[in-house]
Coordinates of C-alpha atoms and ligand atoms in Angstrom, one line a residue:
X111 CA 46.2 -32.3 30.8
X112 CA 48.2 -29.1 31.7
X113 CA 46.2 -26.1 32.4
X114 CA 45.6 -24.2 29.3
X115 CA 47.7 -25.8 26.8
X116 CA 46.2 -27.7 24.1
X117 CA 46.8 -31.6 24.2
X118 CA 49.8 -32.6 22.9
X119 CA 48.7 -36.3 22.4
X120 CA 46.0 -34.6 20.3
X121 CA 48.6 -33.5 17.7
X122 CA 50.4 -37.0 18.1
X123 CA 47.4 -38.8 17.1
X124 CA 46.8 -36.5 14.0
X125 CA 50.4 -36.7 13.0
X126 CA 50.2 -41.0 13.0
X127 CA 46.6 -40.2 10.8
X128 CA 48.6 -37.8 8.2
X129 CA 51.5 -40.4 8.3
X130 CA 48.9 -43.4 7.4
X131 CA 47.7 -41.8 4.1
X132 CA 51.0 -41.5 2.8
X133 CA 52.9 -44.5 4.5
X134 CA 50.4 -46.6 4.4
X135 CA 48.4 -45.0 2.0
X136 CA 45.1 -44.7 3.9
X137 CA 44.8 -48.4 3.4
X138 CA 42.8 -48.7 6.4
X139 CA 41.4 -45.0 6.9
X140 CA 41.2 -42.8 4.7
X141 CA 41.5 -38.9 5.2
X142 CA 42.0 -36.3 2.8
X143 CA 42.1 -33.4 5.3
X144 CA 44.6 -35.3 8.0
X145 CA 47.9 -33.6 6.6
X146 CA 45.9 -30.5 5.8
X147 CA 44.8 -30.2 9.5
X148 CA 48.0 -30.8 11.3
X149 CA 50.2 -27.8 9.3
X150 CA 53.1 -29.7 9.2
X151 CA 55.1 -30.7 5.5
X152 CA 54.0 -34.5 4.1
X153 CA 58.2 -34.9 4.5
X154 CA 58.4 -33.9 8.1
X155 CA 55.7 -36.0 9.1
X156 CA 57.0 -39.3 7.3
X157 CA 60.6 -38.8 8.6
X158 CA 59.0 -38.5 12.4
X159 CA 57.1 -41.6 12.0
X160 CA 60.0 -43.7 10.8
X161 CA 62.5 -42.1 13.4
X162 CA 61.1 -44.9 16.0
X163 CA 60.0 -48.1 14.2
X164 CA 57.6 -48.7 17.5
X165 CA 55.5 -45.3 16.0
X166 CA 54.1 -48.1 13.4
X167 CA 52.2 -50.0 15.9
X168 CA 50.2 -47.0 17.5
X169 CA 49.6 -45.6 14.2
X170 CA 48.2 -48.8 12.9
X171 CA 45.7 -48.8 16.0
X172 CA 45.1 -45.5 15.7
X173 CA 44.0 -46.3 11.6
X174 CA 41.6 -49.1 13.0
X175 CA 40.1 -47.6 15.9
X176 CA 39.6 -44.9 13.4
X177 CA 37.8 -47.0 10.7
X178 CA 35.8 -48.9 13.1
X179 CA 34.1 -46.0 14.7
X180 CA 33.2 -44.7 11.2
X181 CA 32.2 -47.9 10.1
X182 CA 29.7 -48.2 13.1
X183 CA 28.5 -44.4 12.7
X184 CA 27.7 -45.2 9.0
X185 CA 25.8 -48.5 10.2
X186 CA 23.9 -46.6 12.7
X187 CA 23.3 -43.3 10.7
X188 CA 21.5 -46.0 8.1
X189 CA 19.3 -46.7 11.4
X190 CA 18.7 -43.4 11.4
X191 CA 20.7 -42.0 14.2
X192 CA 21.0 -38.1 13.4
X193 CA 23.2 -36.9 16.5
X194 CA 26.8 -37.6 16.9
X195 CA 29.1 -36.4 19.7
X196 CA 32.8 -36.2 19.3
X197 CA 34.0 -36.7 22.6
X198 CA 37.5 -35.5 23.1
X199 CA 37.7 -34.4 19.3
X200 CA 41.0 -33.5 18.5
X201 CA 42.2 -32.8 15.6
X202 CA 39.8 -35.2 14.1
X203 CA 38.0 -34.5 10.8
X204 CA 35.4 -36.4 10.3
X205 CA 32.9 -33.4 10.7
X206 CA 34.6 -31.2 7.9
X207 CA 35.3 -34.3 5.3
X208 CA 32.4 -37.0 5.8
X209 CA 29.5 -37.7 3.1
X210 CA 26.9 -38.1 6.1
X211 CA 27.5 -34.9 7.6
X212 CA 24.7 -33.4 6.3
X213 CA 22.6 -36.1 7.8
X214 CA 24.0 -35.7 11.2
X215 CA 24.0 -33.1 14.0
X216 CA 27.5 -33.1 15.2
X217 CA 29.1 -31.8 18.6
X218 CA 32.7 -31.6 18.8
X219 CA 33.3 -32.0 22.7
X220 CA 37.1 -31.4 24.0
X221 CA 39.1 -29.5 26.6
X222 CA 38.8 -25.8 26.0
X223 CA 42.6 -25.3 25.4
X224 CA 42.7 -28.2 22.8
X225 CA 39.6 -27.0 20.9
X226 CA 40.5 -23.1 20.7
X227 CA 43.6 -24.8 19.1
X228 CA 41.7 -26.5 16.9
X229 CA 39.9 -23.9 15.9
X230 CA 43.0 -21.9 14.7
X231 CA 44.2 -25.2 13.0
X232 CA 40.9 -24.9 11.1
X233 CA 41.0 -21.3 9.9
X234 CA 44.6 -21.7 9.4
X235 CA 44.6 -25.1 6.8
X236 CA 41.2 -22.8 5.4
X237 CA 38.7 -25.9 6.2
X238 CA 35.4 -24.4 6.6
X239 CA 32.8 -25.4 9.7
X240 CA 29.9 -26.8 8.1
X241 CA 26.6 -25.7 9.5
X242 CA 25.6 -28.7 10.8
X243 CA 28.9 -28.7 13.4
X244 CA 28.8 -26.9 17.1
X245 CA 31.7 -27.0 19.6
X246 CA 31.0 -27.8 23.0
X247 CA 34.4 -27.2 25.2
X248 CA 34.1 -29.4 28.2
X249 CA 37.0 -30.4 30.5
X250 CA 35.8 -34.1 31.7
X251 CA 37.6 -34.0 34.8
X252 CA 35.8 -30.7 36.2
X253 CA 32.5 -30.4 34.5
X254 CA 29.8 -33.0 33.7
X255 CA 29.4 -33.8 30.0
X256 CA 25.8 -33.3 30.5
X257 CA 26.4 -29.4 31.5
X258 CA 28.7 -29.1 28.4
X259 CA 25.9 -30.4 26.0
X260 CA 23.0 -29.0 27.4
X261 CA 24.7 -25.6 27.0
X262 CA 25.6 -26.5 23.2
X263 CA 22.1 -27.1 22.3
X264 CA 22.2 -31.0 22.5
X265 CA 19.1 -32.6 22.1
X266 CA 18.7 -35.3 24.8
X267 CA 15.6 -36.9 23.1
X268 CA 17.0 -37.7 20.1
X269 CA 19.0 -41.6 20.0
X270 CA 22.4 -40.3 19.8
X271 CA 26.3 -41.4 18.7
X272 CA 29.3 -40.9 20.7
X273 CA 32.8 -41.3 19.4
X274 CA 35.3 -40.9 22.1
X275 CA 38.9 -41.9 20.6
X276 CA 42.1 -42.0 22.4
X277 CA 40.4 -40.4 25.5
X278 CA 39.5 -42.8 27.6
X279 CA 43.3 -43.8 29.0
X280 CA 44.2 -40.3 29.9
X281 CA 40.9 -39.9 32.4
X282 CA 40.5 -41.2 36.3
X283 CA 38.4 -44.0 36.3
X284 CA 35.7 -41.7 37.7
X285 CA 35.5 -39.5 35.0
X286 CA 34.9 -41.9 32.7
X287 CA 32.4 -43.6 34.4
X288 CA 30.3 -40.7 34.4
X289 CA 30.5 -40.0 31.1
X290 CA 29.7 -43.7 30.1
X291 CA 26.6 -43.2 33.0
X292 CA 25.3 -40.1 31.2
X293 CA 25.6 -41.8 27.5
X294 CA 23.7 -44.5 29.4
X295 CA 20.8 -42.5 30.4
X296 CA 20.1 -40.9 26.8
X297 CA 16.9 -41.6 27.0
X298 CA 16.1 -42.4 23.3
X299 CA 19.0 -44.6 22.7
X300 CA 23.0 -44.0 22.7
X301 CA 25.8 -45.6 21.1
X302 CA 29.5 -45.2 22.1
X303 CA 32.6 -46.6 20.1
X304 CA 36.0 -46.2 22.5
X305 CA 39.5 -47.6 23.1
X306 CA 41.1 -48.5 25.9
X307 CA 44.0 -50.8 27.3
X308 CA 44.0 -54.1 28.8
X309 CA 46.3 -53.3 32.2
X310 CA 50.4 -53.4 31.2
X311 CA 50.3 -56.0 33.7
X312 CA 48.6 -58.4 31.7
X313 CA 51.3 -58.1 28.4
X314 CA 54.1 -60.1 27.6
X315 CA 57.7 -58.7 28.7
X316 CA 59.2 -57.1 25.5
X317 CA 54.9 -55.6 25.3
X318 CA 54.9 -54.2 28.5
X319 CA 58.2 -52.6 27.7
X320 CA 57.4 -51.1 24.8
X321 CA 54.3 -49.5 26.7
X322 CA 56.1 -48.2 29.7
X323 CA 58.4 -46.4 27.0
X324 CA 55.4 -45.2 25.4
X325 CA 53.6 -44.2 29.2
X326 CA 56.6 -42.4 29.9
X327 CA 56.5 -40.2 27.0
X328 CA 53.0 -39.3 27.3
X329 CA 53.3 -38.5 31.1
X330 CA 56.0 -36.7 30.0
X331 CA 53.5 -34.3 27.8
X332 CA 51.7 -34.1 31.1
X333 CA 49.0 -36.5 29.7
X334 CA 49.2 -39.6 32.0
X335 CA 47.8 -43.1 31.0
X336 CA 45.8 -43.0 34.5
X337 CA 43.0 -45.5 33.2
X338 CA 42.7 -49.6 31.9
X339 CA 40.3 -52.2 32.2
X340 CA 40.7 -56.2 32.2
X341 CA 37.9 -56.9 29.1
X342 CA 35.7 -59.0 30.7
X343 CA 35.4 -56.7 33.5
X344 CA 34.1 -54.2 31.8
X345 CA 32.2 -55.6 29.2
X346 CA 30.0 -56.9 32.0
X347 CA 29.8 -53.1 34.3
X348 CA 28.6 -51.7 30.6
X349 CA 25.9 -54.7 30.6
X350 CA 24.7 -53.8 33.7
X351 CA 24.4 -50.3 33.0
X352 CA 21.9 -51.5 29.9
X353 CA 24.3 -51.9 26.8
X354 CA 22.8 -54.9 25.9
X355 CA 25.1 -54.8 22.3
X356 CA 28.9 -55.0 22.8
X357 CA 31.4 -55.8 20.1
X358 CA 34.6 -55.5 21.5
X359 CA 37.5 -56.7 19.5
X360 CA 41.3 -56.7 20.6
X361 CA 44.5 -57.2 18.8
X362 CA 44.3 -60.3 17.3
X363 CA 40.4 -59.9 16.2
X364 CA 41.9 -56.0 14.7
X365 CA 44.5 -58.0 12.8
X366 CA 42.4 -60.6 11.4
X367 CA 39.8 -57.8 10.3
X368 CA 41.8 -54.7 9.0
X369 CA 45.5 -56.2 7.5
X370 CA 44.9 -60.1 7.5
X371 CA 48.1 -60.6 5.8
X372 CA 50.2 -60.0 9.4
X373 CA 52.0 -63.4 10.7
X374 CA 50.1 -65.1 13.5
X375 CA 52.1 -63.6 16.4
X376 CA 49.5 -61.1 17.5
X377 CA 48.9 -61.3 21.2
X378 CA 45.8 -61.5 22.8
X379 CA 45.8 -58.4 25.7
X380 CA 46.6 -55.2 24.2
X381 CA 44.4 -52.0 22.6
X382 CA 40.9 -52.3 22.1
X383 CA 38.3 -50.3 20.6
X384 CA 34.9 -51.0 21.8
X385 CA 30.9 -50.2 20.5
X386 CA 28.2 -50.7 23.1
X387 CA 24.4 -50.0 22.3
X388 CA 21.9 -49.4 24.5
X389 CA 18.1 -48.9 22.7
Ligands
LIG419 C1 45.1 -38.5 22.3 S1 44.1 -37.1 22.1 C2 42.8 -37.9 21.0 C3 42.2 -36.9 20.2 C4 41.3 -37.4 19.1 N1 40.1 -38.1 19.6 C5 42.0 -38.3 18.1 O1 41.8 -39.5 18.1 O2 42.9 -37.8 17.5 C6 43.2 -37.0 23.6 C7 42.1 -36.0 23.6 O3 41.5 -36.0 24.9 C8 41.2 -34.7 25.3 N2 41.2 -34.7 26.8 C9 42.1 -35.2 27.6 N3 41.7 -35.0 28.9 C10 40.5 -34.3 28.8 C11 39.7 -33.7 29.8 N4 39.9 -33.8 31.1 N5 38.6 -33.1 29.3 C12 38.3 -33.0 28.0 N6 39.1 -33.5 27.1 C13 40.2 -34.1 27.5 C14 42.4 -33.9 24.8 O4 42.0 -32.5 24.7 C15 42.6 -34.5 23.4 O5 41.8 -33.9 22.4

């Protein structure tokens, strides 16, 4: 990321969030507060989403990896997991709009400039902080995630949730494997849902175009795509660091779960989101 400005990529996720309730009608996620958040007219953000029909894809994977990170908090808060952590938060919402927020202790971690931004999205679209809510500004690449929690008040002996959406591409490989080493060592218990890319390599021709067009735009921003992993690969590194519970699932397994009515030509290597467990 550039040095302090707030992530671009931040506000292009949000925008393909706002643009699924209406376009798609929140078919897959629902959220009320996405257009209210970004500050941008319901108009502006459907005419931006159908100026490049290759916007669809991404916001389709950003809807699933969305739903399926919910889905697994709401499993795990029935388990009685009370902590989440928001890793690289956005402009996401679930902290200001979900029923189990009052169950949960939540920690929004992100880059200072992006979460001062937030912050002034907040007061600006009038969405109040709930109590239960602290911000924890941490840039990844120069401080340990342990530093920024323990300064926030995190509670390391309580079995704990991480989120970490559209982060995970944009670090060095270093980076995030100290992040997934410190979730690791929670002591109580930590679960983490994450996306991430198979390598470009791997994708057909007219795929692997389409990413490189999308790369570019991103670096562009100043927000590189410095970071994939072949699946197998690192299903087995996050074994051996003790997640003994993986569900990983991948284009085709996203099709067949979220919009099963899609034609059969999904290919296998692509976006994945990702839940490990480690008890
Ligand atoms: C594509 S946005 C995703 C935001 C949000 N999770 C979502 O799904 O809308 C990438 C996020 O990663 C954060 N990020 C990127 N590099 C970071 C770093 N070095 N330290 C902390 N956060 C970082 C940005 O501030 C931004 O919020």
């Amino acid at each position: 990321m550039r040095t302090g400005i707030p992530s671009r990529t931040a506000f292009a996720a949000a925008s393909h969030r706002a643009a699924h309730q209406i376009l798609e009608k929140g078919s897959i996620f629902s959220d009320p507060l996405a257009l209210r958040i970004l500050g941008v007219d319901a108009e502006t953000v459907v005419r931006e989403a159908e100026a490049q029909p290759l916007r669809r894809g991404m916001r389709i994977f950003i809807a699933v990896r969305t739903r399926f990170a919910e889905d697994a908090l709401a499993a795990a808060v029935e388990r009685g997991v009370r902590q989440l952590v928001v890793l690289g938060a956005g402009l996401d919402t679930y902290a200001y709009r979900s029923n189990l927020r009052d169950r949960l202790r939540i920690f929004e971690v992100d880059h200072p400039a992006t979460q001062e931004w937030k912050r002034q999205r907040l007061a600006e679209a009038a969405i109040p902080i709930p109590d239960s809510l602290t911000f924890a500004p941490t840039d990844f690449e120069r401080e340990t995630l342990s530093d920024g929690l323990a300064s926030a008040g995190f509670d390391s002996s309580q079995q704990t949730f991480f989120t970490w959406l559209g982060v995970v591409p944009y670090l060095t490989a270093d980076a995030f494997w100290a992040t997934i080493r410190f979730i690791a060592g929670v002591p109580t218990g930590a679960h983490v849902v994450f996306d991430y890319s198979n390598p470009p390599s791997s994708f057909s021709e007219e795929a692997r175009a389409n990413y490189e067009k999308r790369a570019a735009r991103v670096a562009e921003l100043g927000e590189a795509w410095l970071t994939h992993f072949e699946s197998d690969d690192l299903c087995a590194k996050l074994q051996q660091l003790g997640f003994a519970e993986i569900e990983d699932i991948g284009p085709r397994e996203m099709a067949a779960r979220y919009f099963p009515r899609t034609p059969n030509s999904i290919p296998e290597k692509g976006g994945h989101v990702l839940r490990a467990t480690k008890i």
